[in-house]
mmCIF file of C-alpha atoms in Angstrom:
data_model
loop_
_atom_site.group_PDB
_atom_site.id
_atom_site.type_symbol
_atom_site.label_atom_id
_atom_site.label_comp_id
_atom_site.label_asym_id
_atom_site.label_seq_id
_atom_site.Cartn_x
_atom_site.Cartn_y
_atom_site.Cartn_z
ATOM 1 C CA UNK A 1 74.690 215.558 213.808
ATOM 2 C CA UNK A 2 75.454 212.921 211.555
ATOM 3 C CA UNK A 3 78.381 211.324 213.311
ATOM 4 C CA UNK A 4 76.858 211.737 216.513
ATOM 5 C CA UNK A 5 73.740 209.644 215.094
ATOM 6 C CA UNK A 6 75.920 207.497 213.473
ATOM 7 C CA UNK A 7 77.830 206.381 216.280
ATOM 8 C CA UNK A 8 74.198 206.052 218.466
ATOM 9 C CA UNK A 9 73.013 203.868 215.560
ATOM 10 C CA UNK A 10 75.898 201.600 215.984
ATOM 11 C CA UNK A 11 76.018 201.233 219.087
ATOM 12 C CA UNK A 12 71.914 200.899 218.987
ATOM 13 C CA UNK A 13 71.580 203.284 221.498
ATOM 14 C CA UNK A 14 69.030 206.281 221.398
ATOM 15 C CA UNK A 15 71.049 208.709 223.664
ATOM 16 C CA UNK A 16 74.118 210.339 223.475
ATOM 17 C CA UNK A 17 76.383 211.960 226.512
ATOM 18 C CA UNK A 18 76.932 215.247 227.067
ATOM 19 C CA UNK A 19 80.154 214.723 227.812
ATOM 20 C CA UNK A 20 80.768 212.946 224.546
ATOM 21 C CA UNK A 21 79.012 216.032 222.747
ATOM 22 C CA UNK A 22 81.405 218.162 224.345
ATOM 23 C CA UNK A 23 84.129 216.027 222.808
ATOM 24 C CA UNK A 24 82.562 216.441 219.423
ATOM 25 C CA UNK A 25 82.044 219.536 219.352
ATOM 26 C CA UNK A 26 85.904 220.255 220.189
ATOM 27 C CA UNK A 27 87.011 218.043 217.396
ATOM 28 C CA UNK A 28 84.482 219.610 214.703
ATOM 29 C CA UNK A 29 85.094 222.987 215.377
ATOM 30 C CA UNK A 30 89.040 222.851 216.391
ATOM 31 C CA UNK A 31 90.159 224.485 213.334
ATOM 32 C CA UNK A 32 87.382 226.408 212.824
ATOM 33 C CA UNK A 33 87.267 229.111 216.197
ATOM 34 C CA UNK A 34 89.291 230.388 218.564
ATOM 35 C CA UNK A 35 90.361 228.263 221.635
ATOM 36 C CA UNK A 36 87.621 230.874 223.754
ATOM 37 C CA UNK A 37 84.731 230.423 221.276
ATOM 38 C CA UNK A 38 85.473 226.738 221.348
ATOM 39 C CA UNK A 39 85.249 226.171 225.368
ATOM 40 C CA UNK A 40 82.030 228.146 224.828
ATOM 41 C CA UNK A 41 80.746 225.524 221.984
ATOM 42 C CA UNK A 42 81.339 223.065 224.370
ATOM 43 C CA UNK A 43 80.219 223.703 227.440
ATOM 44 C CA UNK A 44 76.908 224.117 225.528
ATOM 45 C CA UNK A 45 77.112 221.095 223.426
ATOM 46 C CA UNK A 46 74.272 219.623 225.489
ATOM 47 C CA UNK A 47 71.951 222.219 224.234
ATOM 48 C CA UNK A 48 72.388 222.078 221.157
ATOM 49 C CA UNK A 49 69.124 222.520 218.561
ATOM 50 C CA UNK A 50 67.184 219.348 217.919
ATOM 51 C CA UNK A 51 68.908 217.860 221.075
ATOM 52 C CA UNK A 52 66.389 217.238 224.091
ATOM 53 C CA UNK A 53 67.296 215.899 227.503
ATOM 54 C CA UNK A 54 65.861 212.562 228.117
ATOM 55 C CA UNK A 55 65.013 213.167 231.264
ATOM 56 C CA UNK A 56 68.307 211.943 233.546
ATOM 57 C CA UNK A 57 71.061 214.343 234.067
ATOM 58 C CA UNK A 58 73.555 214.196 231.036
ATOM 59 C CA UNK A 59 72.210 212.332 228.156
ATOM 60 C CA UNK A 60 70.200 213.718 225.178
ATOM 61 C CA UNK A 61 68.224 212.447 222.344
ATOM 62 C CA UNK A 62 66.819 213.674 219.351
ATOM 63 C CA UNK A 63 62.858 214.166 219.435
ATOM 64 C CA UNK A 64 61.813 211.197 217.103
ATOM 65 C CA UNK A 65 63.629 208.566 215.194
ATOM 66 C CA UNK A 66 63.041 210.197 211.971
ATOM 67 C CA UNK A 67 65.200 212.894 212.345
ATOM 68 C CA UNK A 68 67.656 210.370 213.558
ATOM 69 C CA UNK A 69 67.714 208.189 210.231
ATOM 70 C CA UNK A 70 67.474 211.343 207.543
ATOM 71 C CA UNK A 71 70.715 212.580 209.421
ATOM 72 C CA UNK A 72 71.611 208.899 209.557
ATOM 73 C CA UNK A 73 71.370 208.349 205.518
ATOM 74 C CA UNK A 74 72.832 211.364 205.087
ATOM 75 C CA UNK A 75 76.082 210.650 206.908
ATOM 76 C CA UNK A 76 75.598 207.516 205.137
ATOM 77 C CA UNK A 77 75.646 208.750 201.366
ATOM 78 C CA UNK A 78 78.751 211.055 202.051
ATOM 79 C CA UNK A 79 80.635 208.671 203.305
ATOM 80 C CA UNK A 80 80.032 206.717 200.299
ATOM 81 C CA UNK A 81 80.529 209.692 197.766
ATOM 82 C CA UNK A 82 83.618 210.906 199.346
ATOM 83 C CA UNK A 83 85.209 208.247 201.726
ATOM 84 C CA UNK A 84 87.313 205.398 201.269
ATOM 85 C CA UNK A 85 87.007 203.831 204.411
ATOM 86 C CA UNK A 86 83.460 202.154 205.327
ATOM 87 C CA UNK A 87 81.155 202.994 207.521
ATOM 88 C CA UNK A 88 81.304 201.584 210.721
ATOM 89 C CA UNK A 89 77.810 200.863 211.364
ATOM 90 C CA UNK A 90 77.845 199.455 207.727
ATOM 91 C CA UNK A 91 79.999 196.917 209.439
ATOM 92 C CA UNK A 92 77.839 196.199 212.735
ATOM 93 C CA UNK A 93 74.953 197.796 212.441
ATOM 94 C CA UNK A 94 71.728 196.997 211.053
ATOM 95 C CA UNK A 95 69.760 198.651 208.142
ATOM 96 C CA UNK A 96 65.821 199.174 209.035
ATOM 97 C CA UNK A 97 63.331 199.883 206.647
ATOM 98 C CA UNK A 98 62.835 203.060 208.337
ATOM 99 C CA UNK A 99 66.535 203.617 207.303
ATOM 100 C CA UNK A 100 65.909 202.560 203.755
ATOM 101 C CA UNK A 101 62.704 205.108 203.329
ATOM 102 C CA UNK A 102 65.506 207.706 204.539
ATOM 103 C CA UNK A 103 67.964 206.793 202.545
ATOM 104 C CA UNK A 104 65.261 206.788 199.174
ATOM 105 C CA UNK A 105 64.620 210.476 200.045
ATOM 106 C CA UNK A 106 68.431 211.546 200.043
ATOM 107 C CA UNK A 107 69.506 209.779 196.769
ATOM 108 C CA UNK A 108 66.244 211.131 195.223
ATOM 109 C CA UNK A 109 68.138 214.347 195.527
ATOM 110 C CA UNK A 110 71.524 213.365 194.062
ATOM 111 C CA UNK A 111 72.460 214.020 190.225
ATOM 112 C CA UNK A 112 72.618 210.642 188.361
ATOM 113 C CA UNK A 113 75.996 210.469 188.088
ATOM 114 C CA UNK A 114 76.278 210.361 191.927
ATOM 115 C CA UNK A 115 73.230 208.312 192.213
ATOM 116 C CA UNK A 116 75.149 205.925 189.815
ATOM 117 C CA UNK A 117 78.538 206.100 191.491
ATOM 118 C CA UNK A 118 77.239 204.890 194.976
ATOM 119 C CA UNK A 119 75.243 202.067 193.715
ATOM 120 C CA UNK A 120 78.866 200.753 192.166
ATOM 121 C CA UNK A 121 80.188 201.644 195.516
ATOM 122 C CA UNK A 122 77.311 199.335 197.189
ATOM 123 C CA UNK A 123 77.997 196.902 194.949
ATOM 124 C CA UNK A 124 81.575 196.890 194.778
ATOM 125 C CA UNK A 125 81.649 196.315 198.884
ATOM 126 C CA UNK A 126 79.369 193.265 198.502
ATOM 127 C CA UNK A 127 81.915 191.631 195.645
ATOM 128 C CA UNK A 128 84.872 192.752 197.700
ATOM 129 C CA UNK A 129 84.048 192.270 201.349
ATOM 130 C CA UNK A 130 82.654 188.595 200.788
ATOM 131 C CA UNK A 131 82.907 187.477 204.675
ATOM 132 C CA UNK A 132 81.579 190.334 205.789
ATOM 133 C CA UNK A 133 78.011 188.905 206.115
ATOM 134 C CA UNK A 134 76.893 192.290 208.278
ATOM 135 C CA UNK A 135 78.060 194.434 205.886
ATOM 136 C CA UNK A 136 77.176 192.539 202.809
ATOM 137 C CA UNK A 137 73.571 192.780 204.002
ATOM 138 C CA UNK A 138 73.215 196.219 204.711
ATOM 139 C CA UNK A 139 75.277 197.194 201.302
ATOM 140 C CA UNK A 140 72.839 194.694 199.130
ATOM 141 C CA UNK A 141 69.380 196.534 201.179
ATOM 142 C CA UNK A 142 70.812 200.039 199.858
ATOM 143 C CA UNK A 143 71.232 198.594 196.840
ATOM 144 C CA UNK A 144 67.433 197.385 196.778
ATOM 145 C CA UNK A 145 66.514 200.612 197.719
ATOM 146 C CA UNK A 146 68.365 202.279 194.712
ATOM 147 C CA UNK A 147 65.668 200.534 192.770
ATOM 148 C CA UNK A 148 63.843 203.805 193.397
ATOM 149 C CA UNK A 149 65.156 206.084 191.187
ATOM 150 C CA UNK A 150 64.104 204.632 187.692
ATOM 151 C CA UNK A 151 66.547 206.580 185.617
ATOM 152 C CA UNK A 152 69.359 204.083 186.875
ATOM 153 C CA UNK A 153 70.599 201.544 184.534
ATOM 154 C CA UNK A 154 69.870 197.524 184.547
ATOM 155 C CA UNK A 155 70.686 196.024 188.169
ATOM 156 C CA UNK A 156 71.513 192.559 188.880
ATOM 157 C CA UNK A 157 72.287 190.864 192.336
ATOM 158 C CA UNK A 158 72.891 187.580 192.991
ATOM 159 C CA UNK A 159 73.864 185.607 196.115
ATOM 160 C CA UNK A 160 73.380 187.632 199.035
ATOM 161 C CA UNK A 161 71.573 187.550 202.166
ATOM 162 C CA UNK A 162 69.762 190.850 203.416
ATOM 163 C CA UNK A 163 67.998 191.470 206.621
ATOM 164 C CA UNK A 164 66.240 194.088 205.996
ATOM 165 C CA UNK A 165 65.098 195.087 202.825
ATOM 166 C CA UNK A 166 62.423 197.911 201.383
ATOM 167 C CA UNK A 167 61.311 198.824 197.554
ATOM 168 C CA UNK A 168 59.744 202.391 197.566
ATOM 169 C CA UNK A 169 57.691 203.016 194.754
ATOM 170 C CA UNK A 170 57.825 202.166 191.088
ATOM 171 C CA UNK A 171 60.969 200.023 190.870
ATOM 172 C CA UNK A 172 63.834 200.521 187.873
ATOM 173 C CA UNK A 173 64.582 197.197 185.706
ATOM 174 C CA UNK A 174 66.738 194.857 187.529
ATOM 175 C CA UNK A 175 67.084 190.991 187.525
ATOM 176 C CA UNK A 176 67.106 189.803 191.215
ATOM 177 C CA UNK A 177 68.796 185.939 192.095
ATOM 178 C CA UNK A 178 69.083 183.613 194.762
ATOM 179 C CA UNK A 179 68.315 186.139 197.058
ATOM 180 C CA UNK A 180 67.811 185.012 200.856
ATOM 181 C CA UNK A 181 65.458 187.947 202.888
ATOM 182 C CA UNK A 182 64.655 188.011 206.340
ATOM 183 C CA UNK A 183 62.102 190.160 205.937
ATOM 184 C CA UNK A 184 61.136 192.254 202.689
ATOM 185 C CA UNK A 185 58.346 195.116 202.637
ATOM 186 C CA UNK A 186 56.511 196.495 198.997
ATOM 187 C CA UNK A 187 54.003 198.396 200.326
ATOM 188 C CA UNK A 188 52.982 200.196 197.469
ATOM 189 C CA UNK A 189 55.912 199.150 195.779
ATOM 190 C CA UNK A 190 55.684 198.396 191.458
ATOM 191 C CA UNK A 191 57.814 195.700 190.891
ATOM 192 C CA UNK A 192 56.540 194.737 187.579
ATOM 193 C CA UNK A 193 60.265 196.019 186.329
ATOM 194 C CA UNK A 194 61.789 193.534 188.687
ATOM 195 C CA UNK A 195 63.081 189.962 187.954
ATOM 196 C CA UNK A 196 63.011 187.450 190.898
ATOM 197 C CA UNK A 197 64.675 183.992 190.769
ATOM 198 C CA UNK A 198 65.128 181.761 193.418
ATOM 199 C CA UNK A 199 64.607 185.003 195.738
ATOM 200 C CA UNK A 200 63.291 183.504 199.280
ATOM 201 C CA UNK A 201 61.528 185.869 201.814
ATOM 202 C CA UNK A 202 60.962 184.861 205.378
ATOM 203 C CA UNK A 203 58.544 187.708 206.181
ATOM 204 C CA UNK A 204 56.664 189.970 202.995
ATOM 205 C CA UNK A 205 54.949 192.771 203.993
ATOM 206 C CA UNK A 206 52.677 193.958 201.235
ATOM 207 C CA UNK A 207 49.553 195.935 200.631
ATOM 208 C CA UNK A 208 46.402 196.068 197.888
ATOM 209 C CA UNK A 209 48.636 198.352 195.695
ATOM 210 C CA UNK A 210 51.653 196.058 195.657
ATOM 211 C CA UNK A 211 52.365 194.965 192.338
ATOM 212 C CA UNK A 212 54.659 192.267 191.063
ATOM 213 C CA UNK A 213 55.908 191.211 187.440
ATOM 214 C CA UNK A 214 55.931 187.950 185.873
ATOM 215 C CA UNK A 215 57.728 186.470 188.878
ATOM 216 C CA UNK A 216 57.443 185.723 192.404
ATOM 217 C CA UNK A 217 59.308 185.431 195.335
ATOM 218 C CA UNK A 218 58.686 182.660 197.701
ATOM 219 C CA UNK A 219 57.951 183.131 200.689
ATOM 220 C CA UNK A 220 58.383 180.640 203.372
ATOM 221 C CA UNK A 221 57.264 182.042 206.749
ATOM 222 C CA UNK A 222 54.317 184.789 206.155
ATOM 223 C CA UNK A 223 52.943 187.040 204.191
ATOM 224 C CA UNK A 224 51.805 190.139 205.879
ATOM 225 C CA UNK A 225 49.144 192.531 203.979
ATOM 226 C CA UNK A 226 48.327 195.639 205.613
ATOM 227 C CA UNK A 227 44.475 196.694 204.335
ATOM 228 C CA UNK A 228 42.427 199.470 205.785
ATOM 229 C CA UNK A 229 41.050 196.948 208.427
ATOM 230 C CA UNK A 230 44.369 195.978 210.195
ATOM 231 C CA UNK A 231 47.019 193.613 209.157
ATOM 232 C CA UNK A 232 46.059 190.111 207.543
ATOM 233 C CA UNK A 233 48.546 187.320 207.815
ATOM 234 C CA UNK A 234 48.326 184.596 205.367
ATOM 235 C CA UNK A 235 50.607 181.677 206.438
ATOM 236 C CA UNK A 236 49.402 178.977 204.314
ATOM 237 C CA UNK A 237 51.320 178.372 201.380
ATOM 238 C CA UNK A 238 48.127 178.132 198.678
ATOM 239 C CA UNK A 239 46.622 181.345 200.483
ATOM 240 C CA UNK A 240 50.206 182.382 200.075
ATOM 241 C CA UNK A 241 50.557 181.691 196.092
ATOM 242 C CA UNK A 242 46.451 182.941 195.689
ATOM 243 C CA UNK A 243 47.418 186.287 196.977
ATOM 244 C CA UNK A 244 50.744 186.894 195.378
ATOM 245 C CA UNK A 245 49.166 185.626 191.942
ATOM 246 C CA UNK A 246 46.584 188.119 191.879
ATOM 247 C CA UNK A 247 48.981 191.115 191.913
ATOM 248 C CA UNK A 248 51.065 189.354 189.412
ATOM 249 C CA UNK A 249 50.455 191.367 185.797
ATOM 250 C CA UNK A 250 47.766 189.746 183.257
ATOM 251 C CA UNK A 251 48.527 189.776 179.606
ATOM 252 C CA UNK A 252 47.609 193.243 178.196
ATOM 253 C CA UNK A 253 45.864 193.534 174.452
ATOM 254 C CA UNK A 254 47.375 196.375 172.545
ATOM 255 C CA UNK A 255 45.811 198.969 172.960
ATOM 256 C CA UNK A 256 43.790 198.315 175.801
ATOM 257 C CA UNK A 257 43.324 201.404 178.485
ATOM 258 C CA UNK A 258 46.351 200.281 181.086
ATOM 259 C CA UNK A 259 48.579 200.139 178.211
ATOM 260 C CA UNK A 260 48.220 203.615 177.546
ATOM 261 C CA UNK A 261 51.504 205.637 178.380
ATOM 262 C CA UNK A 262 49.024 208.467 180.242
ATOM 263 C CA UNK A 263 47.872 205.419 182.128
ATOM 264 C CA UNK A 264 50.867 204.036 183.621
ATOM 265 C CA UNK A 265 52.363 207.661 184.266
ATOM 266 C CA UNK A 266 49.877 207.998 186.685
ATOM 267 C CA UNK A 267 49.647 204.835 187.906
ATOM 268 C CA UNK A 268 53.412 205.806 188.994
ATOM 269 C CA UNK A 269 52.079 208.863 190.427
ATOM 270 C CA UNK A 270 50.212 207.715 192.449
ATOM 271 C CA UNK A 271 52.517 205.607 193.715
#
């Protein structure tokens, strides 16, 4: 599953041919069955678990894009792990934040030294592949989204543009420069960890939880805030700064209650 979805993601389709499944299936299982058992596999490639037909003759899909970027991020992560050559939809593709939620839940699972060896792999693509603007923005969002597992070291980035880009819950420390977003969503992301300088986002998406540290980025399109009600858009730049300001951190007394470990365990918790 995670080649086929691959190769629909890159070519941004949503189907996939029968035919092509048949093919596949042939080249998965070649050295695996017999030649009988493999005519068998595929001649019923096309109905295949988790594959439903679309409704013309000879294409299938899988039932909801969810399903189509966890097997996506898998595919991703191995190839990262194990691989040497990079992904092609790295390379043309586009990373959604859909994607990046994906992608959050499958390195949540890794050990920390894997965790740790794909975020050098990330970042040793961006450094490495520096005219690769399509691939250096979809390396530097999975980077971002590394932020979500705390027990990662210091990260810095610096110079990059990024499409897409999603942090997922309480952020790890990293220091953040001359950063160039399309669009960026913290929805109930804690970036209070997280140094931004120079960072410039077309698009925020935030919501009453979001939480930023002792910097901002600036944004220089809209700032979208999704509240019970609907979604507000603030477009002015002073309505802009007013919002962003309030969810920056006030100083904090010693000893006051939100200073109290037990406090901001939960407040990550909840998060």
């Amino acid at each position: 599953y995670g080649t086929l979805v691959e190769d629909m993601a890159t070519s941004e389709s949503e189907y996939v041919d029968e035919a092509y499944l048949s093919l596949a299936c042939e080249l998965a299982f070649q050295n695996r069955v017999n030649a009988s058992d493999l005519n068998k596999l595929a001649f019923k490639a096309g109905s295949f678990g988790l594959l439903e037909s679309d409704g013309s003759r000879g294409q299938r899909r899988l039932p909801h894009s969810e399903l189509q970027n966890q097997f996506l991020a898998r595919v991703l992560v191995r190839g990262l792990k194990d691989s040497a050559a990079v992904s092609v939809f790295l390379r043309r593709g586009v990373v959604s934040t859909a994607l990046v939620e994906a992608f959050v839940d499958v390195i949540g699972s890794l050990q920390l030294a894997d965790a740790l060896s794909l975020r050098e792999r990330l970042r040793r693509l961006i450094s490495e592949e520096s005219f690769a603007e399509r691939l250096i923005s979809n390396c530097s969002a999975l980077v971002l989204a590394t932020l979500a597992r705390a027990d990662l070291p210091h990260l810095e980035l610096e110079n990059v543009g990024i499409s897409e880009a999603k942090i997922v819950g309480t952020a790890g420390d990293a220091a953040l420069s001359d950063l160039a977003m399309a669009h960026l969503d913290v929805r109930g992301a804690d970036l209070r960890a997280i140094t931004l300088q120079k960072c410039q986002v077309s698009a925020l998406t935030t919501d009453p939880t979001t939480a930023f540290g002792s910097t901002l980025p600036n944004v220089t399109h809209v700032l979208q805030v999704e509240e019970p009600t609907g979604i507000r858009f603030l477009r002015q730049p002073e309505e802009i700064a007013a919002w962003l300001q309030a969810h920056a951190p006030v100083r904090v007394e010693a000893g006051e209650t939100s200073d109290l470990p037990l406090v901001r365990y939960f407040d990550r918790l909840c998060r």
